[in-house]
Short mmCIF file of C-alpha atoms and ligand atoms in Angstrom, two decimals:
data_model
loop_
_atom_site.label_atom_id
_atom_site.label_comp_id
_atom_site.label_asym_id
_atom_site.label_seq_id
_atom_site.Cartn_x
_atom_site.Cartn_y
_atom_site.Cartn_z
CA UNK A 20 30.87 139.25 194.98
CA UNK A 21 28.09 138.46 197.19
CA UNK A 22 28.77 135.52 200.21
CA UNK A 23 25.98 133.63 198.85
CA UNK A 24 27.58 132.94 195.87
CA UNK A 25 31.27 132.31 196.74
CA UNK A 26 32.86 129.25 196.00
CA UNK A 27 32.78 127.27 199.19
CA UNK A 28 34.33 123.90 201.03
CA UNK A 29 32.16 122.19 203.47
CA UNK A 30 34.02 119.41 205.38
CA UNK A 31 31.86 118.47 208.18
CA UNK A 32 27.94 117.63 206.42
CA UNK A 33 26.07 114.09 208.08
CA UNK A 34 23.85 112.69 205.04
CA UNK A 35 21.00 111.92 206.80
CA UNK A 36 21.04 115.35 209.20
CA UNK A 37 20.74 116.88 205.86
CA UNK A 38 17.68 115.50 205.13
CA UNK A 39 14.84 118.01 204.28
CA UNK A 40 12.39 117.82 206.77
CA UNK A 41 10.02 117.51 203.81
CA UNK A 42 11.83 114.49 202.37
CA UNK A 43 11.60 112.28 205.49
CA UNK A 44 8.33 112.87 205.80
CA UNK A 45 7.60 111.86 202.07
CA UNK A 46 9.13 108.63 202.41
CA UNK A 47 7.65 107.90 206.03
CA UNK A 48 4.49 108.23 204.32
CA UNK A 49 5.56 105.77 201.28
CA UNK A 50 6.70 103.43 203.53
CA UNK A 51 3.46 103.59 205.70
CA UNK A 52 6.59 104.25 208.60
CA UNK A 53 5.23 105.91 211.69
CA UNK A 54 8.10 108.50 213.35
CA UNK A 55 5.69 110.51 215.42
CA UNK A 56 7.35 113.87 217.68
CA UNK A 57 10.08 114.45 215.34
CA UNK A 58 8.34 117.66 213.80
CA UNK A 59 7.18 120.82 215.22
CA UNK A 60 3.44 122.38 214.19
CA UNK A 61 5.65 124.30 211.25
CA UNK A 62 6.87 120.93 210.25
CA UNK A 63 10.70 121.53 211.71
CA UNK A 64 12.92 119.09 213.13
CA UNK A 65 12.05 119.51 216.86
CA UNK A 66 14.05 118.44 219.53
CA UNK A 67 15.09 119.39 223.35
CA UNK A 68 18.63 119.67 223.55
CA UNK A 69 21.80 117.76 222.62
CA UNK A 70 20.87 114.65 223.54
CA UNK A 71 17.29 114.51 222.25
CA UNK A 72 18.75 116.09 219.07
CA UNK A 73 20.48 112.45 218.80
CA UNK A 74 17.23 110.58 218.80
CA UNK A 75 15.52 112.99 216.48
CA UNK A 76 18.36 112.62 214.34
CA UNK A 77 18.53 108.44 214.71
CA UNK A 78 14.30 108.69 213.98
CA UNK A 79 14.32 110.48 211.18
CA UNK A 80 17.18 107.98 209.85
CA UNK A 81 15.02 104.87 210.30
CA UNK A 82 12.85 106.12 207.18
CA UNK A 83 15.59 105.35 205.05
CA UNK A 84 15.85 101.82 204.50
CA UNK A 85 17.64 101.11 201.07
CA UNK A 86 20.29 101.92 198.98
CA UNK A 87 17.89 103.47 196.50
CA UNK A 88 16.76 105.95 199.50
CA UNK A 89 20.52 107.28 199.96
CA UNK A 90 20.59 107.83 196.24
CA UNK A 91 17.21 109.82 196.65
CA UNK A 92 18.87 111.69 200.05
CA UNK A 93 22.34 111.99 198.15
CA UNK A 94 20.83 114.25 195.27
CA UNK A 95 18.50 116.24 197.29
CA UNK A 96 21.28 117.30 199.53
CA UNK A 97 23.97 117.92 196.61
CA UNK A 98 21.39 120.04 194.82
CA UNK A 99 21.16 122.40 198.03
CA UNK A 100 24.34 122.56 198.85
CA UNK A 101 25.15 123.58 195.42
CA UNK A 102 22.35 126.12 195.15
CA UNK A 103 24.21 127.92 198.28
CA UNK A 104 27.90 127.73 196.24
CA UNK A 105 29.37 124.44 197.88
CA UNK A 106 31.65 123.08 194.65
CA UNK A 107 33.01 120.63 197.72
CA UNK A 108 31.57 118.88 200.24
CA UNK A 109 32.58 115.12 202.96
CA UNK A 110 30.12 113.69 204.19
CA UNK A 111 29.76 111.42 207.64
CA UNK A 112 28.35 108.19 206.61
CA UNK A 113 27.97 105.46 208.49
CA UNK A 114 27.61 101.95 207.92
CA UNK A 115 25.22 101.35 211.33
CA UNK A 116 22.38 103.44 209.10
CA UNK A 117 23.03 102.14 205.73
CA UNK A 118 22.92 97.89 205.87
CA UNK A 119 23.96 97.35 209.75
CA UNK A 120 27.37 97.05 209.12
CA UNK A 121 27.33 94.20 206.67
CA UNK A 122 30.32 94.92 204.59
CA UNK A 123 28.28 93.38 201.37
CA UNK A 124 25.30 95.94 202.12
CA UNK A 125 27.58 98.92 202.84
CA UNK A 126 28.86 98.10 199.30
CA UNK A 127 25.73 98.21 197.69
CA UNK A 128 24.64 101.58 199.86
CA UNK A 129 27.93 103.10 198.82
CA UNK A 130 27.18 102.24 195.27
CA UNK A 131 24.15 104.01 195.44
CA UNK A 132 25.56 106.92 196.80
CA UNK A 133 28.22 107.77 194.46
CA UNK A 134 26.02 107.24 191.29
CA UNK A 135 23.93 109.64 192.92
CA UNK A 136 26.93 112.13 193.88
CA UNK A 137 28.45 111.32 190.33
CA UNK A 138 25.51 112.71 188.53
CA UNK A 139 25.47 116.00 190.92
CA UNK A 140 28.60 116.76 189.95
CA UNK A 141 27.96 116.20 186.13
CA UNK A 142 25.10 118.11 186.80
CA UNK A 143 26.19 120.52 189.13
CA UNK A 144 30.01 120.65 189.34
CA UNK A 145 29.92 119.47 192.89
CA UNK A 146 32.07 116.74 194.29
CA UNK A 147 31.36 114.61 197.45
CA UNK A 148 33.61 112.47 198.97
CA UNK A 149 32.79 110.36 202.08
CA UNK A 150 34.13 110.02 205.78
CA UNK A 151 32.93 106.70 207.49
CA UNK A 152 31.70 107.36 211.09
CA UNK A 153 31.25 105.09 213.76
CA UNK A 154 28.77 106.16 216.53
CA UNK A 155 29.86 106.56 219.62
CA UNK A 156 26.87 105.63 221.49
CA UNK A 157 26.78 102.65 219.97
CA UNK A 158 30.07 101.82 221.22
CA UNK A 159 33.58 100.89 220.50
CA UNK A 160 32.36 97.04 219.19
CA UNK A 161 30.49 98.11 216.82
CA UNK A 162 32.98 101.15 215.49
CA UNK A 163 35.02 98.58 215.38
CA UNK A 164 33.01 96.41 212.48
CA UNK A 165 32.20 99.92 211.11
CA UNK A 166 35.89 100.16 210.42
CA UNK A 167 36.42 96.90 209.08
CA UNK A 168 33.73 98.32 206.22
CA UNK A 169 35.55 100.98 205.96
CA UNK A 170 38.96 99.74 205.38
CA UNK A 171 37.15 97.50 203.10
CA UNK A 172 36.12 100.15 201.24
CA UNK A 173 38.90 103.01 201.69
CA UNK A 174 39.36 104.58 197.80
CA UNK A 175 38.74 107.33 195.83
CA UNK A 176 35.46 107.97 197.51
CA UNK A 177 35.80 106.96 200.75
CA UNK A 178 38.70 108.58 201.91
CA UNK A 179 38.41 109.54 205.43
CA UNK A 180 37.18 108.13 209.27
CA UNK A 181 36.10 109.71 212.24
CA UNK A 182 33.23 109.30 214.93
CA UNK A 183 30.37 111.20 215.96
CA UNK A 184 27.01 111.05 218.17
CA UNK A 185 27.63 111.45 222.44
CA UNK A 186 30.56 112.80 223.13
CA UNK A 187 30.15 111.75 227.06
CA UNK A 188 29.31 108.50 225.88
CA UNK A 189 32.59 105.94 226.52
CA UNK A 190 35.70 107.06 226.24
CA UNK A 191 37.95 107.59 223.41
CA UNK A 192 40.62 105.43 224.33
CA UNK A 193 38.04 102.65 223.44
CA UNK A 194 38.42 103.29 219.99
CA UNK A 195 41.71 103.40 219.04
CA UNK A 196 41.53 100.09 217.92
CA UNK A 197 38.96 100.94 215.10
CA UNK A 198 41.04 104.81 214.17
CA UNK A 199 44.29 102.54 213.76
CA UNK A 200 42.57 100.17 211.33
CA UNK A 201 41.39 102.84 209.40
CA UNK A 202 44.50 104.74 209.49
CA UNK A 203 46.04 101.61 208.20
CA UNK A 204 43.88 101.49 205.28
CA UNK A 205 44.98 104.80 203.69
CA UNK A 206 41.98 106.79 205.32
CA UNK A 207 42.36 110.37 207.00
CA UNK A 208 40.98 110.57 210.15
CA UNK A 209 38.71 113.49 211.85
CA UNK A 210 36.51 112.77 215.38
CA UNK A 211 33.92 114.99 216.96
CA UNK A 212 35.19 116.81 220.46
CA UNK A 213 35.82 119.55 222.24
CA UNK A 214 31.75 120.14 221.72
CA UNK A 215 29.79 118.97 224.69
CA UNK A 216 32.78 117.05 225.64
CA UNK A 217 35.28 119.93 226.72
CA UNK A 218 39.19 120.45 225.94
CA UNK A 219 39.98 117.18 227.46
CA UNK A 220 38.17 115.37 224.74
CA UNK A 221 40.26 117.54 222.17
CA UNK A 222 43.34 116.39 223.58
CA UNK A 223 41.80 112.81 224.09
CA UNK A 224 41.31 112.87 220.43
CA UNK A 225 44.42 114.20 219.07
CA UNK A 226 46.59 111.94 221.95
CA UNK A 227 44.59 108.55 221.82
CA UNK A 228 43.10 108.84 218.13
CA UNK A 229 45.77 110.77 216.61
CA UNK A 230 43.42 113.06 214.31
CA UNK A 231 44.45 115.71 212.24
CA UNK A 232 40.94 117.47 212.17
CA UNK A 233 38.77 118.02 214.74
CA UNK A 234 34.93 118.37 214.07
CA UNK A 235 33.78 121.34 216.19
CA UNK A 236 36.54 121.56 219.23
CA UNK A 237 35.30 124.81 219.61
CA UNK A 238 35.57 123.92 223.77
CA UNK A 239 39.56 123.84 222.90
CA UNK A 240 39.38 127.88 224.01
CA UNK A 241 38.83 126.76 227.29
CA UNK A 242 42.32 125.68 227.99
CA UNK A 243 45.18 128.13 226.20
CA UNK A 244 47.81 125.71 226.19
CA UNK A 245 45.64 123.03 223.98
CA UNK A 246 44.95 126.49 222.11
CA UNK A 247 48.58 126.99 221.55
CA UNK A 248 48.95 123.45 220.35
CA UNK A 249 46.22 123.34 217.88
CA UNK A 250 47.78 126.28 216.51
CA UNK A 251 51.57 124.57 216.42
CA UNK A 252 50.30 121.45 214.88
CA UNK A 253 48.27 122.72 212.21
CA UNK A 254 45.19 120.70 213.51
CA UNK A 255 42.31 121.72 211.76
CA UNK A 256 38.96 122.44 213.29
CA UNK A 257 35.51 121.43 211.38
CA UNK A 258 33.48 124.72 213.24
CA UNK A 259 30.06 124.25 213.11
CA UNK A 260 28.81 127.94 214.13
CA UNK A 261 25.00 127.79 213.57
CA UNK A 262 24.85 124.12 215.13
CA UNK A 263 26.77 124.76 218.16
CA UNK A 264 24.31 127.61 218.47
CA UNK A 265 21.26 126.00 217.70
CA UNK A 266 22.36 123.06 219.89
CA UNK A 267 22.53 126.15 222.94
CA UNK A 268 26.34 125.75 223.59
CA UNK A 269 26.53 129.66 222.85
CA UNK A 270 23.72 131.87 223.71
CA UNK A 271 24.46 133.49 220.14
CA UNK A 272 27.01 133.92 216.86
CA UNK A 273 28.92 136.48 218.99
CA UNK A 274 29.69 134.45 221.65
CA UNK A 275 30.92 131.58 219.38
CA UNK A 276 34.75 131.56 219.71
CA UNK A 277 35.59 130.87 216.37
CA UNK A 278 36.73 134.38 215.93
CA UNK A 279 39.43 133.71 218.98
CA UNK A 280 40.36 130.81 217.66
CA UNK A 281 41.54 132.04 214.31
CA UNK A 282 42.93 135.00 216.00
CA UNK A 283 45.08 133.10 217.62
CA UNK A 284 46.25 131.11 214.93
CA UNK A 285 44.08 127.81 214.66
CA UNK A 286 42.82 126.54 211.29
CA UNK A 287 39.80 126.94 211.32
CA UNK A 288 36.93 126.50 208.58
CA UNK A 289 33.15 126.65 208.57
CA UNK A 290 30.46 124.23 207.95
CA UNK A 291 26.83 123.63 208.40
CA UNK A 292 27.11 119.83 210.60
CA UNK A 293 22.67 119.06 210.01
CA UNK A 294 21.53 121.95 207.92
CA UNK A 295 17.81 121.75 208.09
CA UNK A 296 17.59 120.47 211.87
CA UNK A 297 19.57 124.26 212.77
CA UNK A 298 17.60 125.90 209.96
CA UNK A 299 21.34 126.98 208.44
CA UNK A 300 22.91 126.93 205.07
CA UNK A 301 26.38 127.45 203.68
CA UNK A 302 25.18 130.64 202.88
CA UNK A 303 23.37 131.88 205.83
CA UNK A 304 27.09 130.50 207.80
CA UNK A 305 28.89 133.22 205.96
CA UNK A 306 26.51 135.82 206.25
CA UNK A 307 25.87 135.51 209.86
CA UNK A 308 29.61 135.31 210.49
CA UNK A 309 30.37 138.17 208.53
CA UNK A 310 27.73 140.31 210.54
CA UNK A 311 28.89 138.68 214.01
CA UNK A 312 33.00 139.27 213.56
CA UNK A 313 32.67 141.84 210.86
CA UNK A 314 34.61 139.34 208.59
CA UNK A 315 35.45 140.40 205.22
CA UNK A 316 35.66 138.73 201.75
CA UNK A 317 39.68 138.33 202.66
CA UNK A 318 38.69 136.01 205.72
CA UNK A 319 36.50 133.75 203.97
CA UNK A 320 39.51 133.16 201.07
CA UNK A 321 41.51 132.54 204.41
CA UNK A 322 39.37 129.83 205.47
CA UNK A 323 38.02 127.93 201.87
CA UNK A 324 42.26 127.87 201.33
CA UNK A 325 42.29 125.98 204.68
CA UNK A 326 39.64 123.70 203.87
CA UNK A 327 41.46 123.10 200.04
CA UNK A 328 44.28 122.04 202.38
CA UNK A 329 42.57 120.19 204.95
CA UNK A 330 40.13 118.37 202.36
CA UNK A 331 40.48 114.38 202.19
CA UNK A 332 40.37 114.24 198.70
CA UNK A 333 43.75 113.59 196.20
CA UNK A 334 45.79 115.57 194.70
CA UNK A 335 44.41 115.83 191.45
CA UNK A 336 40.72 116.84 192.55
CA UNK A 337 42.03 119.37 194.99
CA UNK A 338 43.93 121.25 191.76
CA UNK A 339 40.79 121.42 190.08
CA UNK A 340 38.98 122.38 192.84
CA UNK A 341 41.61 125.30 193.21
CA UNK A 342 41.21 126.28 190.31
CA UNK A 343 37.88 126.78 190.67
CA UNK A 344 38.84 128.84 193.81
CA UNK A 345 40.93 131.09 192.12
CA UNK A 346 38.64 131.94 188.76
CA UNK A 347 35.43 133.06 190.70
O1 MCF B 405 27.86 117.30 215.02
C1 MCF B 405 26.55 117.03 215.45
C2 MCF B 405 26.50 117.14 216.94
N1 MCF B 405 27.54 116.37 217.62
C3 MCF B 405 27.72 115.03 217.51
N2 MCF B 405 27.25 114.23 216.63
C4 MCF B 405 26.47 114.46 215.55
C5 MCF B 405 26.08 115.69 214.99
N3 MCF B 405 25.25 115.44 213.99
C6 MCF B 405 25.12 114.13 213.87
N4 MCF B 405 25.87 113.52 214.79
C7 MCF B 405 26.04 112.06 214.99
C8 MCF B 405 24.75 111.39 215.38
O2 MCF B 405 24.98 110.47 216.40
O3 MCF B 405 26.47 111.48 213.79
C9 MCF B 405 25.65 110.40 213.47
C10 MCF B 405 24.32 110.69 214.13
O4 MCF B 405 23.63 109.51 214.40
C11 MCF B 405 25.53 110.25 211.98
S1 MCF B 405 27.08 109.98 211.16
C12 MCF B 405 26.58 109.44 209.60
ZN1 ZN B 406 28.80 116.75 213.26
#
């Protein structure tokens, strides 16, 4: 079976950084909005580095403006992720972009959403559930209203919290308050480290937030005793190859260290983080890993098994979705 069309889990997808280029621009013009220096001459996402990446990113967002544009977003991005063989897929949504963290608003927004991801998967077969993410940046007040709407909302659908934007931004600490809210409402909890923020913020994450997923913490191979731990306690890392390369914190795919990192025994699985702003796919992920590390159809069962396992979703989806798995 070709890679493209393997069954795959992606647990680490932001909504709005999977917004075709294309798409933004058709509802900027709709709107009569005005984003100028977002796009390159080709009509790509262009940004700097990192931290211009996160204005881009925040840009781009302020064309979508109502519940009706998340449905619009929600079905364009199920339909390509399903086109590259994603039957799964959580996605970082966050109630900052979608009604300013009104809990009323983020209702409606939500609403919008799922009727949108219900009819992908009727249409489709894909399922999306969603992982409410503060922004760091913004600060630890305002993740902590974001996880008020979450709690509020914590379900079938929502079923996991976890933060995102500048990692050197604050610290972690600051937001414990907000993880042990949401932790308190049922949800699962993931935050973003060990990318531009180094080992430390891995361990910051796991001690102070008490996470059992990291997104990226690729930086954990810095330091082989937080190796050795990830590997102990099962934590499971959301790798983002083709952004962490895109982003420049690896020159290229062979240098990534997600090869070490399974090596030596941490969970690792594979996901595409903004897919059109590090012109990636699910698709081109596997292929570009399997020429990089020389991985084989047996690796990539390895890691969709450890996303089944790691996925916030109940018990009854994930036996379907193993199923699914199993009968390719
Ligand atoms: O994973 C990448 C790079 N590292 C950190 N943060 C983000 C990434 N893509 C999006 N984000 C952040 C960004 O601040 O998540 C937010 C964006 O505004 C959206 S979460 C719905
Ligand atoms: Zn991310």
């Amino acid at each position: 079976m070709s890679l493209a069309t393997r069954p795959k889990i992606e647990l680490h997808l932001h909504l709005e950084g999977a917004a075709p280029p294309a798409f933004v621009r058709g509802l900027a013009k709709e709107k009569s909005i005005d984003i100028p220096g977002i796009f390159d001459e080709r009509g790509h996402y262009a940004y700097a580095d990192f931290w211009d990446f996160l204005k881009v990113y925040e840009a781009a967002t302020s064309v979508l403006r109502t519940p009706e544009d998340y449905a619009r977003l929600t079905s364009a991005v199920l339909a390509e992720c399903a086109a590259h063989g994603v039957i799964y897929v959580e996605t970082f949504l966050s109630p900052d972009f979608c009604g300013g963290r009104d809990v009323s608003a983020w209702r409606d927004y939500l609403h919008a959403i799922r009727e949108a991801a219900e009819a992908a998967e009727r249409s489709d077969g894909i399922v999306l559930r969603g992982i409410v993410t503060p922004i760091r940046h913004f600060g630890p007040d305002k993740a902590k209203e974001t996880a008020l709407c979450a709690a509020e909302t914590a379900g079938e659908f929502i079923t996991g919290f976890g933060i995102g934007g500048d990692e050197k931004a604050g610290h972690l600490k600051d937001f414990a308050w907000a993880f042990d809210m949401a932790r308190e409402a049922g949800l699962r909890l993931t935050a973003h480290a060990g990318e531009w923020g180094g080992p430390q913020s891995v361990r910051d994450a796991l001690d102070r937030l008490r996470v059992e997923r990291i997104g990226h913490g690729v930086r954990a191979i810095e330091d082989p005793a937080l190796v050795d731990r990830l590997a102990e306690d099962g934590i499971v890392l959301e790798v983002c190859p083709g952004s962490n390369v895109a982003l420049g914190l690896y020159p290229t795919w062979r240098d990534h260290p997600v090869e070490k990192l399974r090596a030596k025994g941490v969970k690792v699985t594979v996901s595409t983080d903004d897919p059109p702003f590090f012109h990636t796919t699910m698709s081109r992920e596997y292929d570009r890993l399997a020429e990089a590390f020389d991985w084989d159809e047996g690796v990539f069962e390895e890691i969709e098994r450890t996303s089944l396992d790691a996925a916030f979703c109940d018990a009854a989806t994930k036996e379907t979705l193993k199923k699914r798995l199993e009968t390719r």
